[in-house]
Coordinates of C-alpha atoms and ligand atoms in Angstrom, one line a residue:
M1 CA -8.9 11.9 21.6
H2 CA -12.9 11.1 20.9
T3 CA -13.7 8.7 24.1
V4 CA -13.4 5.4 22.3
P5 CA -16.7 3.0 23.8
V6 CA -15.7 -0.7 24.9
V7 CA -16.4 -3.4 22.8
E8 CA -16.7 -7.0 23.1
T9 CA -14.0 -9.2 21.9
S10 CA -17.0 -10.5 20.0
R11 CA -17.8 -8.0 19.0
L12 CA -14.6 -6.1 17.7
P13 CA -14.6 -7.9 14.5
L14 CA -17.3 -5.8 13.4
L15 CA -16.1 -2.2 14.4
L16 CA -12.6 -3.4 12.7
R17 CA -14.9 -4.2 9.4
A18 CA -16.8 -0.9 9.8
M19 CA -14.9 1.8 10.4
P20 CA -13.6 4.1 7.7
K21 CA -10.3 4.1 6.9
A22 CA -7.7 5.3 4.5
E23 CA -5.0 2.2 2.4
L24 CA -1.9 3.6 1.9
H25 CA 0.1 0.8 0.8
I26 CA -1.1 -1.2 -1.9
H27 CA 0.6 -2.2 -5.3
I28 CA -2.3 -2.5 -7.4
E29 CA -0.6 -5.3 -9.2
G30 CA 0.1 -6.9 -5.8
S31 CA -3.8 -6.6 -6.1
L32 CA -4.7 -9.0 -9.1
E33 CA -6.4 -12.2 -8.7
P34 CA -5.3 -15.5 -9.8
E35 CA -8.8 -15.5 -11.5
L36 CA -7.9 -12.5 -13.1
I37 CA -4.4 -13.4 -14.4
F38 CA -5.8 -16.1 -16.1
A39 CA -8.7 -14.6 -17.6
L40 CA -6.4 -11.7 -19.1
A41 CA -3.8 -13.9 -20.1
E42 CA -6.9 -15.6 -21.9
R43 CA -7.7 -12.3 -23.2
N44 CA -3.9 -11.0 -24.2
G45 CA -3.0 -14.6 -26.1
V46 CA 0.1 -14.8 -23.4
D47 CA 1.2 -17.7 -22.7
L48 CA 1.8 -18.2 -18.2
P49 CA 3.9 -21.1 -17.2
Y50 CA 1.6 -22.5 -14.4
A51 CA -1.2 -24.8 -16.2
D52 CA -4.7 -23.0 -14.1
V53 CA -5.6 -21.5 -11.2
E54 CA -4.9 -23.8 -8.4
A55 CA -1.3 -24.3 -9.3
L56 CA -0.5 -20.5 -10.3
R57 CA -2.2 -20.8 -6.3
A58 CA 0.5 -23.5 -4.7
A59 CA 3.1 -21.4 -5.6
Y60 CA 2.2 -18.7 -3.5
A61 CA 4.8 -20.3 -0.5
F62 CA 7.4 -17.3 0.1
T63 CA 10.6 -17.5 2.2
D64 CA 11.6 -13.9 1.5
L65 CA 11.1 -10.8 -0.3
Q66 CA 12.6 -11.8 -3.9
S67 CA 11.3 -14.9 -3.9
F68 CA 7.1 -13.1 -3.9
L69 CA 8.4 -10.2 -5.8
D70 CA 9.7 -13.3 -8.9
I71 CA 6.1 -14.3 -8.5
Y72 CA 4.4 -11.0 -8.6
Y73 CA 6.6 -9.7 -11.6
A74 CA 5.3 -13.1 -13.6
G75 CA 1.6 -12.7 -13.0
A76 CA 2.1 -8.9 -13.4
S77 CA 2.7 -10.0 -17.8
V78 CA -0.6 -10.8 -18.4
L79 CA -1.1 -6.6 -18.1
L80 CA -0.9 -5.0 -21.9
Q81 CA -4.1 -3.2 -22.7
E82 CA -5.8 -0.4 -21.3
E83 CA -8.7 -2.2 -20.2
D84 CA -6.3 -5.0 -18.4
F85 CA -5.2 -2.1 -16.4
Y86 CA -9.1 -0.9 -15.8
D87 CA -10.1 -3.8 -15.0
M88 CA -7.7 -4.5 -12.2
T89 CA -8.0 -1.1 -10.6
M90 CA -11.5 -1.8 -10.8
A91 CA -11.3 -4.7 -9.5
Y92 CA -9.6 -3.4 -5.9
L93 CA -11.6 -0.6 -5.1
R94 CA -15.1 -2.5 -5.3
R95 CA -13.2 -4.5 -2.7
A96 CA -11.5 -1.5 -0.9
V97 CA -15.6 -0.2 -0.9
Q98 CA -16.1 -3.5 0.8
D99 CA -14.2 -2.8 3.4
N100 CA -14.8 0.7 4.2
V101 CA -11.6 1.9 2.4
V102 CA -12.7 6.0 1.7
R103 CA -9.3 6.8 0.7
A104 CA -6.9 4.7 -1.1
E105 CA -3.6 5.7 -2.3
I106 CA -2.6 3.4 -5.2
F107 CA 1.2 2.7 -5.7
F108 CA 2.1 1.1 -9.5
D109 CA 5.2 -0.4 -10.9
P110 CA 5.4 1.5 -15.0
Q111 CA 8.6 0.1 -15.3
T112 CA 7.3 -3.6 -15.0
H113 CA 5.0 -2.9 -18.0
T114 CA 7.1 -0.4 -20.4
E115 CA 9.7 -2.8 -20.2
R116 CA 7.3 -5.1 -22.0
G117 CA 6.6 -2.6 -24.4
V118 CA 3.6 -1.5 -22.6
A119 CA 3.1 2.7 -23.3
M120 CA 3.4 4.9 -20.1
G121 CA -0.1 6.2 -21.6
T122 CA -2.1 2.9 -22.0
I123 CA -1.1 2.7 -18.0
I124 CA -1.7 5.7 -16.9
H125 CA -4.9 6.2 -18.2
G126 CA -6.1 2.7 -17.3
L127 CA -5.4 3.5 -13.9
T128 CA -7.0 7.1 -13.7
R129 CA -9.9 5.6 -15.5
A130 CA -11.1 3.1 -13.1
C131 CA -10.1 5.6 -10.0
R132 CA -12.7 8.1 -11.5
D133 CA -15.4 5.5 -12.3
A134 CA -14.8 4.3 -8.7
H135 CA -15.6 7.5 -7.4
A136 CA -18.5 8.3 -9.7
Q137 CA -20.2 4.9 -8.6
W138 CA -19.1 4.7 -5.1
G139 CA -17.8 7.4 -3.9
I140 CA -14.2 6.0 -2.6
S141 CA -11.7 8.7 -3.7
A142 CA -8.4 7.2 -4.9
E143 CA -5.1 8.5 -6.2
L144 CA -2.7 7.1 -8.0
I145 CA 1.2 6.9 -6.7
L146 CA 4.0 6.4 -9.4
S147 CA 6.8 3.8 -7.8
F148 CA 10.3 3.1 -9.1
L149 CA 12.0 -0.3 -9.1
R150 CA 14.5 0.1 -6.6
H151 CA 17.1 -3.1 -8.9
L152 CA 16.8 -1.2 -11.5
S153 CA 19.4 2.1 -11.7
E154 CA 19.1 6.0 -11.0
E155 CA 18.9 6.4 -14.8
D156 CA 15.7 4.2 -15.5
A157 CA 13.7 6.2 -12.8
I158 CA 14.8 9.2 -14.5
A159 CA 14.0 8.4 -18.1
T160 CA 10.7 6.7 -16.6
L161 CA 9.6 10.1 -14.3
E162 CA 10.3 12.1 -17.4
A163 CA 8.1 9.6 -19.8
A164 CA 5.0 10.3 -17.5
L165 CA 5.8 14.4 -17.3
P166 CA 2.5 14.5 -19.5
F167 CA 0.5 13.0 -17.6
R168 CA 1.8 14.7 -14.2
D169 CA -1.7 15.6 -13.4
Q170 CA -2.9 12.1 -13.0
F171 CA -0.6 10.8 -9.8
I172 CA 0.0 12.6 -6.8
G173 CA 3.2 10.9 -5.6
V174 CA 6.3 9.3 -6.0
G175 CA 7.9 6.2 -4.3
L176 CA 10.4 3.4 -4.3
D177 CA 9.6 -0.8 -4.1
S178 CA 11.3 -4.2 -5.1
S179 CA 14.2 -5.5 -3.8
E180 CA 15.1 -3.5 -0.6
L181 CA 18.5 -5.4 0.1
G182 CA 20.9 -4.3 -2.0
H183 CA 19.3 -0.7 -3.4
P184 CA 19.9 1.6 -0.5
P185 CA 18.0 5.0 -1.0
E186 CA 20.6 7.2 -1.4
K187 CA 21.0 5.3 -5.1
F188 CA 17.9 7.2 -5.7
T189 CA 18.9 11.0 -4.2
R190 CA 18.6 12.7 -7.8
V191 CA 15.4 11.1 -9.1
F192 CA 13.3 11.8 -6.0
A193 CA 14.9 15.9 -5.8
R194 CA 13.4 16.2 -9.3
A195 CA 10.3 14.7 -8.2
K196 CA 9.8 16.8 -4.9
Q197 CA 10.8 20.2 -8.1
L198 CA 7.7 19.0 -10.1
G199 CA 5.5 19.2 -6.6
L200 CA 5.1 15.6 -6.2
R201 CA 4.5 13.9 -2.6
L202 CA 7.6 11.1 -1.3
V203 CA 7.3 8.4 -0.2
A204 CA 9.4 5.2 -0.5
H205 CA 9.5 1.5 0.8
A206 CA 12.4 1.5 4.1
G207 CA 12.8 -1.0 6.4
E208 CA 10.8 -3.9 5.5
E209 CA 13.9 -6.3 5.4
G210 CA 16.4 -3.6 5.3
P211 CA 18.3 -1.8 7.5
P212 CA 17.5 1.1 10.3
A213 CA 20.0 2.6 8.5
Y214 CA 17.8 2.5 5.4
V215 CA 15.0 4.3 7.2
W216 CA 17.4 7.1 8.3
G217 CA 18.4 7.4 4.1
A218 CA 14.7 7.6 3.1
L219 CA 14.5 10.4 5.3
N220 CA 17.6 12.2 5.1
A221 CA 18.4 11.7 0.8
L222 CA 15.1 11.5 -0.2
A223 CA 13.1 13.9 2.1
V224 CA 10.1 11.2 2.4
E225 CA 6.7 12.3 3.8
R226 CA 6.1 8.4 4.9
I227 CA 7.7 5.5 5.7
D228 CA 6.5 1.9 3.9
H229 CA 6.4 -0.6 6.0
G230 CA 9.5 0.4 8.4
V231 CA 8.6 -2.0 11.2
Q232 CA 12.9 -2.5 11.6
S233 CA 13.1 1.1 12.9
E234 CA 12.4 -0.6 16.4
K235 CA 15.8 -1.6 16.3
D236 CA 17.4 2.0 16.1
A237 CA 16.4 3.3 19.6
A238 CA 17.4 7.3 18.2
L239 CA 15.6 6.4 15.0
M240 CA 12.5 5.3 16.7
Q241 CA 12.7 8.8 18.5
H242 CA 13.3 10.7 15.1
L243 CA 10.2 9.2 13.6
V244 CA 8.0 10.4 16.8
E245 CA 8.8 13.8 16.9
R246 CA 8.6 14.2 13.8
G247 CA 4.8 12.5 12.9
I248 CA 6.6 10.6 10.1
P249 CA 4.0 7.8 9.6
L250 CA 4.5 4.0 8.8
T251 CA 2.4 2.1 6.2
V252 CA 2.4 -1.0 8.3
C253 CA 1.5 -4.6 6.4
P254 CA 0.9 -7.6 8.7
L255 CA 0.6 -10.2 6.7
S256 CA 3.4 -9.5 4.1
N257 CA 5.9 -9.9 7.2
L258 CA 4.0 -12.7 8.1
K259 CA 3.7 -14.5 4.8
L260 CA 7.8 -12.8 3.6
C261 CA 9.2 -14.5 6.6
V262 CA 10.0 -10.8 8.3
V263 CA 7.5 -11.9 11.1
D264 CA 7.2 -15.8 12.6
D265 CA 3.9 -15.0 13.9
L266 CA 1.2 -12.9 13.8
T267 CA 1.9 -12.4 17.4
Q268 CA 5.2 -11.1 17.4
H269 CA 4.3 -8.2 15.2
N270 CA 5.9 -4.7 16.5
L271 CA 2.5 -2.8 15.3
P272 CA 1.2 -2.9 19.1
R273 CA 4.3 -1.6 20.2
M274 CA 4.8 0.7 18.0
L275 CA 2.0 2.3 18.6
D276 CA 2.1 2.0 21.9
A277 CA 5.3 3.8 21.8
G278 CA 3.5 7.1 19.9
L279 CA 4.1 6.3 15.8
K280 CA 2.1 6.9 13.8
V281 CA 1.3 3.2 12.1
M282 CA -1.5 2.1 10.0
V283 CA -3.0 -1.3 8.5
N284 CA -2.4 -1.6 4.9
S285 CA -2.2 -4.8 2.7
D286 CA 0.3 -4.4 0.4
D287 CA -0.3 -7.1 -2.4
P288 CA -3.2 -8.2 -1.2
A289 CA -4.1 -11.4 -4.1
Y290 CA -0.7 -12.6 -3.1
F291 CA -0.1 -12.4 0.8
G292 CA -4.2 -13.4 1.7
G293 CA -6.2 -10.8 2.9
Y294 CA -7.4 -7.6 1.8
V295 CA -7.2 -4.2 4.3
N296 CA -9.7 -5.9 7.0
D297 CA -8.2 -9.1 7.0
N298 CA -4.8 -7.7 7.9
Y299 CA -7.0 -5.9 10.5
V300 CA -8.9 -9.0 12.2
Q301 CA -6.4 -11.2 11.6
L302 CA -3.7 -8.6 13.6
F303 CA -6.4 -7.7 16.3
A304 CA -7.0 -11.6 17.0
A305 CA -3.0 -12.3 17.5
T306 CA -2.3 -9.8 19.4
G307 CA -5.2 -9.0 21.6
M308 CA -5.3 -5.0 20.7
G309 CA -8.8 -3.4 21.8
A310 CA -11.5 -0.7 20.6
E311 CA -8.9 2.3 21.1
H312 CA -6.1 0.8 19.1
A313 CA -8.6 0.5 16.4
Y314 CA -9.7 4.1 16.6
Q315 CA -6.6 5.4 16.2
L316 CA -4.9 2.7 14.1
A317 CA -8.2 4.3 11.6
R318 CA -7.1 8.0 12.1
N319 CA -3.5 8.0 11.6
S320 CA -4.6 6.0 8.4
L321 CA -6.8 9.0 7.7
E322 CA -4.4 11.5 8.7
A323 CA -1.5 10.3 7.2
T324 CA -3.3 10.5 3.3
F325 CA -2.0 13.5 0.9
A326 CA -5.7 14.6 0.8
S327 CA -6.7 18.1 1.7
P328 CA -7.1 19.0 5.7
Q329 CA -10.3 19.9 5.2
Q330 CA -11.2 16.0 3.4
Q331 CA -9.3 14.4 6.5
A332 CA -11.1 16.1 9.0
A333 CA -14.3 14.8 7.4
W334 CA -13.5 11.6 7.1
V335 CA -12.2 11.5 11.2
Q336 CA -15.8 12.5 11.7
Q337 CA -17.2 9.8 9.7
L338 CA -14.7 7.6 12.1
D339 CA -16.0 9.3 15.0
A340 CA -19.9 8.9 14.1
C341 CA -19.0 5.1 13.3
F342 CA -17.5 4.8 17.2
A343 CA -20.5 6.5 18.3
R344 CA -23.0 4.2 16.9
F345 CA -20.5 1.0 18.7
A346 CA -21.1 2.9 21.2
N347 CA -25.0 3.4 21.7
R348 CA -25.7 0.1 21.2
N349 CA -23.3 -1.2 24.0
Ligands
LIG1 N1 6.3 -4.6 -4.5 C1 5.3 -5.0 -4.4 N2 5.6 -5.3 -2.9 C2 6.1 -5.2 -2.5 C3 7.2 -5.2 -1.4 N3 6.0 -5.3 -0.1 N4 8.1 -4.9 -0.7 C4 8.5 -4.2 -2.0 N5 8.2 -4.0 -3.4 C5 7.4 -4.3 -3.7
LIG2 ZN1 5.3 -2.4 -0.6

């Protein structure tokens, strides 16, 4: 590993913010800020069950995953036109660039929109155009991952994948999200097999609220390459060993876990223990507009709460870059940027 400088605690947030990183667990619908929700509602003539931005924000007091999802789907109801998907994605990518995110692999939930009559092409064209424009303007690399809603049937997921095939070149993989408990990965075995046949990369949410058995299910029944969340894996020693041996990345989201009451307090978060155990964990924002912070806020708050240092920061950023679905050459170039950033900090000590 690259020699990591000793960085005074007071300068750690600067380093965390400056280091190049990838964000691999971000739901684009979860980046919709209340101000943009209201602007789009007005532009599209959509009625919202909240009087104003403050009333909406005041409703962001979640007790579990489902209490969040109910509001998240209500917020997404303002997305109707290609321009809406474009504006939302540009807003996220502009913000990600400020956080020195060099690569974003972005989830989108087509079923949330197609069931309201929005065409698949409208959704994907808006998202893709933003990814291209952001790359051209700011240099960020951004790709899309189509996520199936696990509270709906596998037949619905299969129909969604088929409807997206005319746009196959505009997304790199498939994922699985929404209400976890009661919807084990095995429910989606056939659609993931089909996606694999199509050469798509595979990820799934597992072990956010659900048991370690769901992480096993995502690995064995769905053949996923990364686990989204996975924080419940710690309850199963054999699973932990398997994740380490196979080098399976876990895309952990600390502020999400806090706001959805998966952990009581950030000081209790198990990311430091998982990192020390040799798991390929990294830090992500999940739904930044709802959970009180973008990716750098997640890093800074987690480090303040747990006392992790510069060597942990290096490993987390490196894990994020090496867990991307970009080419090994591209990953190596980003790791060089990471090393250069740490070398700059070393020279100033
Ligand atoms: N959709 C958006 N955020 C999610 C999360 N944290 N878990 C499951 N589904 C989601
Ligand atoms: Zn998520």
